[in-house]
Tab-separated table of C-alpha atoms in Angstrom:
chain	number	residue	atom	x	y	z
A	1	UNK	CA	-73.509	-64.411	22.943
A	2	UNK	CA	-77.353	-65.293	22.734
A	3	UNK	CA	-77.248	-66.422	26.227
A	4	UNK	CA	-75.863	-63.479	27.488
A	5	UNK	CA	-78.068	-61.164	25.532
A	6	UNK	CA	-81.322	-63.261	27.018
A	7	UNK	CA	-79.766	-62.769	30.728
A	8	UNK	CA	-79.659	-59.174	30.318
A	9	UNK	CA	-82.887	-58.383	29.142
A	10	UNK	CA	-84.323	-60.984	31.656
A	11	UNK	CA	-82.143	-59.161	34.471
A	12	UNK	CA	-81.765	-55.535	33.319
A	13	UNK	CA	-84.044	-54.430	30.751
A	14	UNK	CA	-87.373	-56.285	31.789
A	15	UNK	CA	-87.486	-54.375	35.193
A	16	UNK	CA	-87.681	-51.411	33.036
A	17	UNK	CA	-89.676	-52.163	30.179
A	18	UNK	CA	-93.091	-51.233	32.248
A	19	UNK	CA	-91.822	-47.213	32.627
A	20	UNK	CA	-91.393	-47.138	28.609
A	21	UNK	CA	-95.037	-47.117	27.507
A	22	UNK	CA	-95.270	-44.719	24.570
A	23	UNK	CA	-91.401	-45.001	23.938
A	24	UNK	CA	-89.948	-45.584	20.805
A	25	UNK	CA	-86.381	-44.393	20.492
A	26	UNK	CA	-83.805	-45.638	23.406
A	27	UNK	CA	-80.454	-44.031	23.455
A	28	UNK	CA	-77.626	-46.392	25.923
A	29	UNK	CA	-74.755	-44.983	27.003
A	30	UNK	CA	-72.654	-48.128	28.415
A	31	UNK	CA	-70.075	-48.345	30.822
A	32	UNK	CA	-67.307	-50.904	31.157
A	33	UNK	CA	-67.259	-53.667	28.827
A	34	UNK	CA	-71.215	-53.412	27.943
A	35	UNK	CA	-69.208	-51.102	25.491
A	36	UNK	CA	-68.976	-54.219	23.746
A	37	UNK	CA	-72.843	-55.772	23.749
A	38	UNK	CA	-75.610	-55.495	21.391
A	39	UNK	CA	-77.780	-54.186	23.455
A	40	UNK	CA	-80.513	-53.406	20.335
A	41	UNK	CA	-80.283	-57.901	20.187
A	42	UNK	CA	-81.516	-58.551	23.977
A	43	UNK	CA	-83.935	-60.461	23.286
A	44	UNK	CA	-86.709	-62.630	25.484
A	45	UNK	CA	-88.823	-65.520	23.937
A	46	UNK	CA	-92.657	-65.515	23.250
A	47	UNK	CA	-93.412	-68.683	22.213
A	48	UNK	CA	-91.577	-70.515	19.906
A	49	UNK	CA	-90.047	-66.899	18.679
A	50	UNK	CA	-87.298	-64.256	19.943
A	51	UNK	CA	-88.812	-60.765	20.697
A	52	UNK	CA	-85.716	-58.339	20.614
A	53	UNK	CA	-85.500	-55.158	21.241
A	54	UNK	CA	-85.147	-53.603	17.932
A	55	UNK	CA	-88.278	-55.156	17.022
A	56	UNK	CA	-89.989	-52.454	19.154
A	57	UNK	CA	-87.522	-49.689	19.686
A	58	UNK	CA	-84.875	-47.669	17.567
A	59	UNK	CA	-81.709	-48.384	19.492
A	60	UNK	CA	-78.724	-45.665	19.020
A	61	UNK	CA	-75.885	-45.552	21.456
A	62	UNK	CA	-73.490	-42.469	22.997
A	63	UNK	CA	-70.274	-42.883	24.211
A	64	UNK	CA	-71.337	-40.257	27.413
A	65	UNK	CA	-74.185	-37.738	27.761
A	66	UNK	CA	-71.641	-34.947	26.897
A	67	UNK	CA	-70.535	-36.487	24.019
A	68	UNK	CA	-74.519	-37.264	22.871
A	69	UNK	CA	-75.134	-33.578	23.460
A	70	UNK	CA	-72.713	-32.208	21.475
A	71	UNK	CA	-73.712	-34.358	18.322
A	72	UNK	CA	-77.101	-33.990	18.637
A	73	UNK	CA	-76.588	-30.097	18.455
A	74	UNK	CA	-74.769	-30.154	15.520
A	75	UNK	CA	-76.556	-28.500	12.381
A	76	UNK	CA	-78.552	-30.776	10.231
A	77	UNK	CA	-78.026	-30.825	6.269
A	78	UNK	CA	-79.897	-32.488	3.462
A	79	UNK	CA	-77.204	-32.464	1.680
A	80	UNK	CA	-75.873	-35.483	0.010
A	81	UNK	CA	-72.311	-34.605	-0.566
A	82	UNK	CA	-71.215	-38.461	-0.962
A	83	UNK	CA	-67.863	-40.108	-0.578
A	84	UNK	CA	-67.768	-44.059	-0.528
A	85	UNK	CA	-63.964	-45.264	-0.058
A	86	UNK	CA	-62.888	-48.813	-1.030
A	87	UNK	CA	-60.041	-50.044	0.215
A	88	UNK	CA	-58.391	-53.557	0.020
A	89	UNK	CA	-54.750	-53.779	-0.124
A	90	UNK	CA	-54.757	-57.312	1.472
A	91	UNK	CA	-56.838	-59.056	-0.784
A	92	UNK	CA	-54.219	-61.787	-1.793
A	93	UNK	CA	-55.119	-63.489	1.284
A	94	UNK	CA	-58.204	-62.004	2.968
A	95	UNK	CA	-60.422	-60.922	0.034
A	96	UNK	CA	-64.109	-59.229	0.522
A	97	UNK	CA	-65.804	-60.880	-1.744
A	98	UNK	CA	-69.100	-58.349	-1.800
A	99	UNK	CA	-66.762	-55.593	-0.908
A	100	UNK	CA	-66.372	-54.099	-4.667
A	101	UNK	CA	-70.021	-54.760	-5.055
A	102	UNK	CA	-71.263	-53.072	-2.170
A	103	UNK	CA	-69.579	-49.730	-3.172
A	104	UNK	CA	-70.627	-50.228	-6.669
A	105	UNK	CA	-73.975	-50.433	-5.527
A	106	UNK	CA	-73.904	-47.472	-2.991
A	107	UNK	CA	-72.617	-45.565	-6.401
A	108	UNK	CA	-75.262	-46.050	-8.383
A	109	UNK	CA	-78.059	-44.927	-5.079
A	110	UNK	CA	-76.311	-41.583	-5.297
A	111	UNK	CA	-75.501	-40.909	-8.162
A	112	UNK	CA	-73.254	-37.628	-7.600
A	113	UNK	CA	-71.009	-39.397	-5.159
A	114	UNK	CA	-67.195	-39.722	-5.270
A	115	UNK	CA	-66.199	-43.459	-5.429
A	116	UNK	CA	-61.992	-43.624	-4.378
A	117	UNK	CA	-60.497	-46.635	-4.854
A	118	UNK	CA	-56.967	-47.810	-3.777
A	119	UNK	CA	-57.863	-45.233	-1.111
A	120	UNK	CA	-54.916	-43.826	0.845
A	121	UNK	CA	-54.451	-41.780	3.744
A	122	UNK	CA	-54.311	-38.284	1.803
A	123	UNK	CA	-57.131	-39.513	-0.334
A	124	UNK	CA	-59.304	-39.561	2.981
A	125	UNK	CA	-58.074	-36.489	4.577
A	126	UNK	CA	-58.853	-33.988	1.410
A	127	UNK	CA	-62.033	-35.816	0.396
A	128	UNK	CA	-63.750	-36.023	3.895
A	129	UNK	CA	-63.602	-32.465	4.259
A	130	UNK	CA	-66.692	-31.490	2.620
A	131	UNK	CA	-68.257	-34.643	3.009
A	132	UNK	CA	-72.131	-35.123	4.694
A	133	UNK	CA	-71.387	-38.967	4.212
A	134	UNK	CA	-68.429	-40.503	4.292
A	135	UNK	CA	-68.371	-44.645	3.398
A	136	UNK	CA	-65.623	-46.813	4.465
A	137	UNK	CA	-65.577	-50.296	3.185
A	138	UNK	CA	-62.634	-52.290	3.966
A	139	UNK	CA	-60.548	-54.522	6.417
A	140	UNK	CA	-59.948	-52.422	9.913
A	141	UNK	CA	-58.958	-53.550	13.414
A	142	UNK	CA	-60.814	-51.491	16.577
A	143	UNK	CA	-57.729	-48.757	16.156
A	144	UNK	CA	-57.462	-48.505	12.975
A	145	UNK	CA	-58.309	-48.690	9.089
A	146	UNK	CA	-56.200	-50.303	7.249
A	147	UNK	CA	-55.777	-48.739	3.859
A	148	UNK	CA	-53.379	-48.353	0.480
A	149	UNK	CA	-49.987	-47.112	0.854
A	150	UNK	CA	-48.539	-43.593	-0.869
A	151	UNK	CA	-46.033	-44.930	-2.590
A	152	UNK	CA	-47.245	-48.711	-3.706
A	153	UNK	CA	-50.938	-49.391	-3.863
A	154	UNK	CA	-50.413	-52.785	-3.411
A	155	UNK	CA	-48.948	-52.073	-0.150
A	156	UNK	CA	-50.752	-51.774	3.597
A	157	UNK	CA	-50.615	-48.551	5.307
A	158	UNK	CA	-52.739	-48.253	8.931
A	159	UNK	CA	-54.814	-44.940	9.366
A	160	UNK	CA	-54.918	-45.009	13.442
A	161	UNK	CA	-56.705	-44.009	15.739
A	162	UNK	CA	-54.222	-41.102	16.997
A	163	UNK	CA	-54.260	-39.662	12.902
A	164	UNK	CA	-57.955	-39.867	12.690
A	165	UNK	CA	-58.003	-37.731	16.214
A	166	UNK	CA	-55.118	-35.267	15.232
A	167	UNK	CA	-56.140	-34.932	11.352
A	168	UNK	CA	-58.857	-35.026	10.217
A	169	UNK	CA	-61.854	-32.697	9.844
A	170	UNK	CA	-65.547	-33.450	8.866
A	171	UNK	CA	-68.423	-31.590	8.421
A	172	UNK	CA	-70.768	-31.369	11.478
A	173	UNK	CA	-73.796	-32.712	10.017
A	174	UNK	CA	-71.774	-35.607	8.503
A	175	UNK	CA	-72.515	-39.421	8.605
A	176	UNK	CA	-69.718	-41.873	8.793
A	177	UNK	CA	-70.336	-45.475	7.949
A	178	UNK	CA	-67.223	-47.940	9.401
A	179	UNK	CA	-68.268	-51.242	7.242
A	180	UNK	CA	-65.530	-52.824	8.408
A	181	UNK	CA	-64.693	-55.494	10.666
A	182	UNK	CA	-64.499	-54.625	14.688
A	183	UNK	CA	-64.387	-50.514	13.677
A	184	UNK	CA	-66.598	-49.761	17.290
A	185	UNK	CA	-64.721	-51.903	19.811
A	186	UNK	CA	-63.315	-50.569	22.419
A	187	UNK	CA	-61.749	-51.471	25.767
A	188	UNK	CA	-62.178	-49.415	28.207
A	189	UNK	CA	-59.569	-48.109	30.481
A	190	UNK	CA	-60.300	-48.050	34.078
A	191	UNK	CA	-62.075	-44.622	34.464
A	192	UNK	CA	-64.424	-46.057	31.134
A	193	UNK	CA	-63.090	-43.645	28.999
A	194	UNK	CA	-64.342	-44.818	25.534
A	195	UNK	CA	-62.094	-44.426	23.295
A	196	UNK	CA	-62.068	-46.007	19.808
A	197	UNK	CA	-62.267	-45.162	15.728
A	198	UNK	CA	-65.822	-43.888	16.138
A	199	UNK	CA	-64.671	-41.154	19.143
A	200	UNK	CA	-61.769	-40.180	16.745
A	201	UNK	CA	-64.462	-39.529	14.254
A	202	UNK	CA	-67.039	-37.320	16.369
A	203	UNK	CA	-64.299	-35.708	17.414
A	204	UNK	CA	-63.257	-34.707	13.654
A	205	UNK	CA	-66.786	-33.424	13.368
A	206	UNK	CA	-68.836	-36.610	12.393
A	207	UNK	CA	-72.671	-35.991	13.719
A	208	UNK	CA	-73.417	-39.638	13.404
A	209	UNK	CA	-71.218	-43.253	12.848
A	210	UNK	CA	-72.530	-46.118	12.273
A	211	UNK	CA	-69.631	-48.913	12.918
A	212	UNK	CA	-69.169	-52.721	14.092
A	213	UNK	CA	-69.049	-54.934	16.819
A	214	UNK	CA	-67.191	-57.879	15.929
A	215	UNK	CA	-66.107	-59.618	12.413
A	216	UNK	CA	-68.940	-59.030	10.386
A	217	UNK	CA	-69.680	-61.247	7.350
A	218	UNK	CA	-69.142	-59.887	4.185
A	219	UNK	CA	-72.340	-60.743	2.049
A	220	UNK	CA	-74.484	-59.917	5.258
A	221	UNK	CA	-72.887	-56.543	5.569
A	222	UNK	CA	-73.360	-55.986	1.744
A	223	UNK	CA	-76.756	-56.497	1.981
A	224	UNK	CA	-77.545	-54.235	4.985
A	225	UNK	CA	-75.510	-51.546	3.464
A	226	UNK	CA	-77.349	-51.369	0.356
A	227	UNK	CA	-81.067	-51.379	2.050
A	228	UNK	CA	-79.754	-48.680	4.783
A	229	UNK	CA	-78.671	-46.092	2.267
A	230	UNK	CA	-81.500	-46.996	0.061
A	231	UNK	CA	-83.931	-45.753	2.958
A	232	UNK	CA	-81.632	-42.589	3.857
A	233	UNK	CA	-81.881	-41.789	0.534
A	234	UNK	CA	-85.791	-41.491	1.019
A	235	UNK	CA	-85.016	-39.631	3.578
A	236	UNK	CA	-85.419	-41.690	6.612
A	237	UNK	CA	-83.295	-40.379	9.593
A	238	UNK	CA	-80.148	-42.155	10.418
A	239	UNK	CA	-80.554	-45.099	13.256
A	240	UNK	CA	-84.496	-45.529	11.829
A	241	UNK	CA	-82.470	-46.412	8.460
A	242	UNK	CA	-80.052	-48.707	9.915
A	243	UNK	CA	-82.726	-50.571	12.025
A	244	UNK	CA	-85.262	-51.082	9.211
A	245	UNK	CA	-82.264	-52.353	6.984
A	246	UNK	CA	-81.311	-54.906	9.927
A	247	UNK	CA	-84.924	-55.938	10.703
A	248	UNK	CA	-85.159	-56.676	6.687
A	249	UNK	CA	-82.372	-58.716	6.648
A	250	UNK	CA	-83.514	-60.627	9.883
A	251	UNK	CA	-86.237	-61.612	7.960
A	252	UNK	CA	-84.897	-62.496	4.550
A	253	UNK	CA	-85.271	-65.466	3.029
A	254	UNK	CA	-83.022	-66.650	-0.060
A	255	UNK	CA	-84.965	-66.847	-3.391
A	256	UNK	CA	-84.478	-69.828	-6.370
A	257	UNK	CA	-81.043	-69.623	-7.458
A	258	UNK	CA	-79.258	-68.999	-4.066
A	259	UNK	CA	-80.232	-65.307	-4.724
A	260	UNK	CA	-81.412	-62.935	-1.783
A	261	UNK	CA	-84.844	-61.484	-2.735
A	262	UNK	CA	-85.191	-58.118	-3.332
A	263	UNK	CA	-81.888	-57.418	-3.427
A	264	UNK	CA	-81.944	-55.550	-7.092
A	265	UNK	CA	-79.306	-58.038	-8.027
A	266	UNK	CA	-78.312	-61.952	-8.952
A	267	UNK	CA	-75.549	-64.392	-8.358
A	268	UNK	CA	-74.049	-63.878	-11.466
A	269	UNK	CA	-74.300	-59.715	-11.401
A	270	UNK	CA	-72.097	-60.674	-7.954
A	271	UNK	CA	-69.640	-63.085	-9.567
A	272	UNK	CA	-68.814	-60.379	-12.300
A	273	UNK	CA	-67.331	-57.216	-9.564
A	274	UNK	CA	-64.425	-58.104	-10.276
A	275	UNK	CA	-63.621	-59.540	-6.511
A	276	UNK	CA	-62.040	-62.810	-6.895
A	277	UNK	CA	-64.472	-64.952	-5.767
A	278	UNK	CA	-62.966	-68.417	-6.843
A	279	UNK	CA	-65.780	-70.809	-6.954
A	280	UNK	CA	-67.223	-73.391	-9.254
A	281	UNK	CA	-70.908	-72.202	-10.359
A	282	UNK	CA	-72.346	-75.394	-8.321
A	283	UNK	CA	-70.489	-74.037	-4.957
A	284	UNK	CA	-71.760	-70.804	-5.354
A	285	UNK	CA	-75.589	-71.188	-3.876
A	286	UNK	CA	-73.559	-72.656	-0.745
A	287	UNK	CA	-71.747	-69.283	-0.500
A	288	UNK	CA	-74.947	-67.566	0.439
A	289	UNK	CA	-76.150	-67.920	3.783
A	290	UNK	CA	-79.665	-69.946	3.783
A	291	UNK	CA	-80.908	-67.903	7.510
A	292	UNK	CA	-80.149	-64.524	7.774
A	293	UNK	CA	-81.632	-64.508	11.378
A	294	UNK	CA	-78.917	-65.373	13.607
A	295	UNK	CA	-77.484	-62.067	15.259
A	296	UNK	CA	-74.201	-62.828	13.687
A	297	UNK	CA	-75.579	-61.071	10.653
A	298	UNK	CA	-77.755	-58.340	11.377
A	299	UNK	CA	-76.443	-56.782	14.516
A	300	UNK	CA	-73.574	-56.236	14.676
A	301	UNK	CA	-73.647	-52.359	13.350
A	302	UNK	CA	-74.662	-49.934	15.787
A	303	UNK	CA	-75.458	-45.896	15.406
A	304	UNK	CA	-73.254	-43.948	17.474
A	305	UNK	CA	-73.849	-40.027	18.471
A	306	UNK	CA	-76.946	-37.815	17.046
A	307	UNK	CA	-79.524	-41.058	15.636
Protein backbone atom coordinates (compact mmCIF):
# COMPACT_ATOMS: atom_id res chain seq x y z
CA UNK A 1 0.00 0.00 0.00
CA UNK A 2 3.06 2.45 0.43
CA UNK A 3 3.50 2.48 -3.22
CA UNK A 4 0.21 3.38 -3.95
CA UNK A 5 -0.04 6.03 -1.30
CA UNK A 6 3.43 7.69 -2.85
CA UNK A 7 1.69 7.57 -6.51
CA UNK A 8 -1.15 9.48 -5.33
CA UNK A 9 0.33 12.21 -3.66
CA UNK A 10 2.97 12.38 -6.52
CA UNK A 11 -0.10 12.35 -9.08
CA UNK A 12 -3.05 13.91 -7.21
CA UNK A 13 -2.24 15.77 -4.23
CA UNK A 14 1.14 17.53 -5.28
CA UNK A 15 -0.66 19.48 -8.15
CA UNK A 16 -2.63 20.88 -5.38
CA UNK A 17 -0.51 21.38 -2.56
CA UNK A 18 0.62 25.05 -3.99
CA UNK A 19 -3.35 26.47 -3.61
CA UNK A 20 -3.23 25.29 0.25
CA UNK A 21 -0.89 27.92 1.72
CA UNK A 22 -2.31 28.85 5.12
CA UNK A 23 -4.38 25.52 5.25
CA UNK A 24 -4.47 23.35 8.00
CA UNK A 25 -7.55 21.18 8.18
CA UNK A 26 -8.47 19.07 4.80
CA UNK A 27 -11.78 17.39 4.75
CA UNK A 28 -11.93 14.35 1.53
CA UNK A 29 -14.91 13.15 0.48
CA UNK A 30 -13.88 9.99 -1.81
CA UNK A 31 -15.55 8.37 -4.47
CA UNK A 32 -15.28 4.79 -5.66
CA UNK A 33 -12.89 2.63 -4.02
CA UNK A 34 -10.57 5.69 -2.67
CA UNK A 35 -13.34 4.92 -0.01
CA UNK A 36 -10.85 2.54 0.97
CA UNK A 37 -7.27 4.67 1.05
CA UNK A 38 -5.53 6.48 3.70
CA UNK A 39 -5.46 9.40 2.22
CA UNK A 40 -4.06 11.31 5.71
CA UNK A 41 -0.66 8.48 4.84
CA UNK A 42 0.19 9.91 1.16
CA UNK A 43 3.24 10.54 1.67
CA UNK A 44 6.39 11.94 -0.64
CA UNK A 45 10.12 11.58 0.46
CA UNK A 46 12.54 14.44 1.54
CA UNK A 47 15.59 12.96 1.93
CA UNK A 48 16.16 9.95 3.56
CA UNK A 49 12.53 10.58 5.38
CA UNK A 50 8.64 10.24 4.44
CA UNK A 51 6.74 13.62 4.64
CA UNK A 52 2.96 12.58 4.92
CA UNK A 53 0.26 14.40 4.99
CA UNK A 54 -0.81 14.30 8.50
CA UNK A 55 2.42 15.65 9.38
CA UNK A 56 1.12 19.03 8.10
CA UNK A 57 -2.62 18.82 7.92
CA UNK A 58 -5.59 17.45 10.13
CA UNK A 59 -7.17 14.98 7.77
CA UNK A 60 -11.08 14.11 8.50
CA UNK A 61 -13.17 12.49 5.85
CA UNK A 62 -17.22 12.74 4.78
CA UNK A 63 -18.99 10.24 3.16
CA UNK A 64 -20.75 13.31 0.75
CA UNK A 65 -21.02 17.08 1.27
CA UNK A 66 -24.67 16.51 2.45
CA UNK A 67 -23.82 14.12 4.78
CA UNK A 68 -20.65 16.54 6.16
CA UNK A 69 -23.23 19.29 6.46
CA UNK A 70 -25.57 17.75 8.43
CA UNK A 71 -22.93 16.59 11.12
CA UNK A 72 -21.18 19.53 11.26
CA UNK A 73 -24.52 21.35 12.24
CA UNK A 74 -25.27 19.25 14.87
CA UNK A 75 -25.13 20.92 18.48
CA UNK A 76 -21.89 20.69 20.28
CA UNK A 77 -21.74 19.38 24.05
CA UNK A 78 -18.98 19.26 26.61
CA UNK A 79 -20.45 16.77 28.05
CA UNK A 80 -18.72 13.61 28.86
CA UNK A 81 -21.52 11.20 29.22
CA UNK A 82 -19.12 8.02 28.64
CA UNK A 83 -19.93 4.52 27.54
CA UNK A 84 -16.89 2.16 26.61
CA UNK A 85 -18.32 -1.42 25.47
CA UNK A 86 -16.09 -4.54 25.52
CA UNK A 87 -17.01 -7.21 23.73
CA UNK A 88 -15.24 -10.59 22.97
CA UNK A 89 -17.28 -13.60 22.66
CA UNK A 90 -14.68 -15.30 20.34
CA UNK A 91 -11.79 -15.17 22.37
CA UNK A 92 -11.14 -19.03 22.46
CA UNK A 93 -9.59 -18.64 19.20
CA UNK A 94 -9.06 -14.99 18.23
CA UNK A 95 -8.23 -13.27 21.55
CA UNK A 96 -7.35 -9.29 21.85
CA UNK A 97 -4.78 -9.42 23.87
CA UNK A 98 -4.74 -5.37 24.84
CA UNK A 99 -8.43 -5.41 24.33
CA UNK A 100 -9.42 -5.67 28.26
CA UNK A 101 -6.63 -3.28 28.89
CA UNK A 102 -7.51 -0.69 26.60
CA UNK A 103 -11.05 -0.29 28.12
CA UNK A 104 -9.64 -0.53 31.51
CA UNK A 105 -7.55 2.23 30.73
CA UNK A 106 -10.20 4.45 28.91
CA UNK A 107 -12.10 3.80 32.50
CA UNK A 108 -9.89 5.15 34.60
CA UNK A 109 -9.42 8.72 31.95
CA UNK A 110 -13.09 9.25 32.71
CA UNK A 111 -13.80 8.37 35.54
CA UNK A 112 -17.80 8.64 35.48
CA UNK A 113 -18.06 6.39 32.48
CA UNK A 114 -20.12 3.19 32.10
CA UNK A 115 -17.78 0.20 31.32
CA UNK A 116 -20.34 -2.96 29.81
CA UNK A 117 -18.84 -5.99 29.45
CA UNK A 118 -20.20 -9.20 27.76
CA UNK A 119 -21.96 -6.42 25.84
CA UNK A 120 -25.08 -7.48 23.93
CA UNK A 121 -27.29 -6.02 21.52
CA UNK A 122 -29.90 -4.52 24.16
CA UNK A 123 -26.98 -3.50 26.27
CA UNK A 124 -25.98 -1.09 23.28
CA UNK A 125 -29.31 0.08 22.27
CA UNK A 126 -30.45 1.45 25.98
CA UNK A 127 -26.96 2.65 26.90
CA UNK A 128 -26.13 4.65 23.65
CA UNK A 129 -29.05 6.68 24.07
CA UNK A 130 -27.75 9.31 26.21
CA UNK A 131 -24.36 8.79 25.31
CA UNK A 132 -21.80 11.92 23.99
CA UNK A 133 -19.19 9.00 23.53
CA UNK A 134 -19.80 5.80 22.79
CA UNK A 135 -16.49 3.15 22.74
CA UNK A 136 -16.59 -0.02 20.93
CA UNK A 137 -13.75 -2.36 21.40
CA UNK A 138 -14.07 -5.66 19.88
CA UNK A 139 -13.86 -8.05 16.79
CA UNK A 140 -16.26 -6.53 13.80
CA UNK A 141 -16.36 -7.19 10.05
CA UNK A 142 -17.19 -3.85 7.64
CA UNK A 143 -21.17 -4.77 8.31
CA UNK A 144 -21.19 -5.53 11.42
CA UNK A 145 -20.10 -5.83 15.24
CA UNK A 146 -19.92 -8.83 16.44
CA UNK A 147 -21.03 -8.99 20.02
CA UNK A 148 -22.43 -11.39 23.12
CA UNK A 149 -25.52 -13.25 22.66
CA UNK A 150 -28.97 -12.72 24.95
CA UNK A 151 -29.27 -15.84 26.05
CA UNK A 152 -25.44 -17.33 26.44
CA UNK A 153 -22.64 -14.86 26.84
CA UNK A 154 -20.35 -17.15 25.60
CA UNK A 155 -22.16 -17.16 22.43
CA UNK A 156 -21.70 -14.75 19.06
CA UNK A 157 -24.50 -12.61 18.10
CA UNK A 158 -23.83 -9.98 14.88
CA UNK A 159 -25.20 -6.33 15.42
CA UNK A 160 -25.53 -5.40 11.46
CA UNK A 161 -25.47 -2.91 9.65
CA UNK A 162 -29.41 -2.89 8.80
CA UNK A 163 -30.07 -2.93 13.09
CA UNK A 164 -27.62 -0.19 13.65
CA UNK A 165 -29.65 1.86 10.71
CA UNK A 166 -33.24 0.81 11.89
CA UNK A 167 -32.45 0.95 15.84
CA UNK A 168 -30.60 2.78 17.21
CA UNK A 169 -30.55 6.40 18.41
CA UNK A 170 -27.59 8.64 19.60
CA UNK A 171 -27.24 11.88 20.75
CA UNK A 172 -26.32 14.52 18.09
CA UNK A 173 -23.26 15.79 19.54
CA UNK A 174 -22.06 12.19 20.15
CA UNK A 175 -18.62 10.58 19.29
CA UNK A 176 -18.43 7.01 18.27
CA UNK A 177 -15.14 5.21 18.36
CA UNK A 178 -15.27 1.66 16.07
CA UNK A 179 -11.81 0.09 17.55
CA UNK A 180 -12.37 -2.72 15.77
CA UNK A 181 -11.03 -4.43 12.91
CA UNK A 182 -12.27 -3.19 9.18
CA UNK A 183 -15.45 -1.12 11.05
CA UNK A 184 -15.09 1.85 7.95
CA UNK A 185 -14.83 -0.31 4.83
CA UNK A 186 -17.02 -0.07 2.45
CA UNK A 187 -17.64 -1.08 -1.17
CA UNK A 188 -19.26 0.98 -3.03
CA UNK A 189 -22.12 0.19 -5.23
CA UNK A 190 -22.12 1.59 -8.63
CA UNK A 191 -23.76 5.06 -8.05
CA UNK A 192 -20.84 5.34 -4.89
CA UNK A 193 -23.31 5.22 -2.43
CA UNK A 194 -21.24 4.76 0.81
CA UNK A 195 -22.68 2.73 2.82
CA UNK A 196 -21.08 1.03 5.85
CA UNK A 197 -21.17 0.78 10.01
CA UNK A 198 -20.04 4.40 10.28
CA UNK A 199 -23.21 5.74 7.84
CA UNK A 200 -25.49 3.50 10.07
CA UNK A 201 -24.08 5.45 12.92
CA UNK A 202 -24.47 9.21 11.63
CA UNK A 203 -27.52 8.23 10.68
CA UNK A 204 -28.53 7.17 14.43
CA UNK A 205 -27.35 10.62 15.37
CA UNK A 206 -23.49 10.16 15.84
CA UNK A 207 -21.78 13.82 15.11
CA UNK A 208 -18.43 12.22 14.69
CA UNK A 209 -16.88 8.27 14.19
CA UNK A 210 -13.77 7.51 14.26
CA UNK A 211 -13.42 3.76 12.71
CA UNK A 212 -10.85 1.44 10.68
CA UNK A 213 -9.48 0.66 7.54
CA UNK A 214 -8.21 -2.70 7.55
CA UNK A 215 -7.13 -5.33 10.46
CA UNK A 216 -5.64 -3.22 12.86
CA UNK A 217 -3.11 -4.59 15.40
CA UNK A 218 -4.16 -4.92 18.71
CA UNK A 219 -1.30 -3.38 20.94
CA UNK A 220 -0.99 -0.51 18.24
CA UNK A 221 -4.65 0.26 18.51
CA UNK A 222 -4.37 0.12 22.39
CA UNK A 223 -1.92 2.53 22.42
CA UNK A 224 -3.54 5.13 20.09
CA UNK A 225 -6.73 4.76 21.93
CA UNK A 226 -5.40 5.62 25.18
CA UNK A 227 -3.31 8.90 23.94
CA UNK A 228 -6.52 10.04 21.75
CA UNK A 229 -8.94 10.14 24.64
CA UNK A 230 -6.26 11.35 26.88
CA UNK A 231 -6.07 14.61 24.61
CA UNK A 232 -10.05 14.84 24.19
CA UNK A 233 -10.16 14.77 27.61
CA UNK A 234 -8.06 18.12 27.63
CA UNK A 235 -10.27 19.15 25.48
CA UNK A 236 -8.74 18.94 22.13
CA UNK A 237 -11.39 18.69 19.29
CA UNK A 238 -12.01 15.38 17.76
CA UNK A 239 -9.77 14.61 14.41
CA UNK A 240 -6.87 17.13 16.12
CA UNK A 241 -7.04 14.29 18.98
CA UNK A 242 -6.88 11.38 16.80
CA UNK A 243 -4.02 12.86 14.63
CA UNK A 244 -1.76 13.94 17.52
CA UNK A 245 -2.35 10.36 19.08
CA UNK A 246 -1.26 8.78 15.56
CA UNK A 247 1.68 11.18 14.97
CA UNK A 248 2.84 10.05 18.73
CA UNK A 249 2.74 6.67 18.01
CA UNK A 250 4.58 7.17 14.58
CA UNK A 251 7.23 8.31 16.52
CA UNK A 252 7.47 6.00 19.49
CA UNK A 253 10.20 4.23 20.35
CA UNK A 254 10.09 1.10 22.84
CA UNK A 255 11.79 1.78 26.24
CA UNK A 256 14.16 -0.99 28.42
CA UNK A 257 12.02 -3.80 29.14
CA UNK A 258 10.07 -4.09 25.80
CA UNK A 259 7.84 -1.33 27.35
CA UNK A 260 6.38 1.62 25.15
CA UNK A 261 7.45 4.94 26.77
CA UNK A 262 5.09 7.04 28.13
CA UNK A 263 2.53 4.83 28.01
CA UNK A 264 1.50 5.16 31.98
CA UNK A 265 1.94 1.44 32.05
CA UNK A 266 4.50 -1.82 31.98
CA UNK A 267 4.66 -5.27 30.57
CA UNK A 268 3.68 -6.83 33.53
CA UNK A 269 0.56 -4.20 34.41
CA UNK A 270 -0.41 -5.73 30.62
CA UNK A 271 0.15 -9.41 31.39
CA UNK A 272 -2.17 -9.08 34.54
CA UNK A 273 -5.86 -7.81 32.42
CA UNK A 274 -6.86 -10.76 32.60
CA UNK A 275 -6.64 -11.40 28.55
CA UNK A 276 -5.00 -14.62 28.03
CA UNK A 277 -1.96 -13.71 26.73
CA UNK A 278 -0.04 -17.14 26.85
CA UNK A 279 3.56 -16.34 26.73
CA UNK A 280 6.72 -17.22 28.55
CA UNK A 281 8.16 -13.88 30.28
CA UNK A 282 11.32 -14.16 27.76
CA UNK A 283 8.75 -14.09 24.60
CA UNK A 284 7.04 -11.30 25.83
CA UNK A 285 9.52 -8.20 24.73
CA UNK A 286 9.09 -9.95 21.15
CA UNK A 287 5.31 -9.36 21.46
CA UNK A 288 5.82 -5.65 21.28
CA UNK A 289 6.46 -4.18 18.09
CA UNK A 290 10.20 -2.60 18.02
CA UNK A 291 8.95 0.38 15.00
CA UNK A 292 5.81 1.81 15.40
CA UNK A 293 6.31 3.77 12.07
CA UNK A 294 5.08 1.63 9.43
CA UNK A 295 1.43 2.79 8.40
CA UNK A 296 0.20 -0.57 9.40
CA UNK A 297 -0.01 0.86 12.87
CA UNK A 298 -0.90 4.31 13.01
CA UNK A 299 -3.26 4.88 10.17
CA UNK A 300 -5.46 2.98 9.82
CA UNK A 301 -8.31 5.00 11.97
CA UNK A 302 -9.86 7.74 10.25
CA UNK A 303 -12.50 10.62 11.59
CA UNK A 304 -15.60 10.48 9.78
CA UNK A 305 -18.41 13.44 9.74
CA UNK A 306 -18.10 16.84 11.94
CA UNK A 307 -13.83 16.67 12.88
Amino acid sequence: IEDVLQEIYTEIFSKIKSRLDGITKLVIIPYGLFHLIPFHALFHESGNEKRYLIDDFTVSYAPSLKVFKSCTSRKSNENHNVVIAHANPINDTNNLHYCLSEVNDLNNIFSDSVLIKNTTKLKLKESLKTANIFHYAGHAHSKGLFVHSEQDPNSMDDLTMEEIFDDFDLPEDSLVTLSACETGMVIPSGADEYIGIVSGFIHAGAKTVISSLWSVPDISTSLLMKKMYSLIKEGEGRAEALRAAQLWLKDLKPGRGGTPRNTGGSAANYQNQERGFQVQSNDWEEAIPSDYSNPYHWAGFFCSGAP
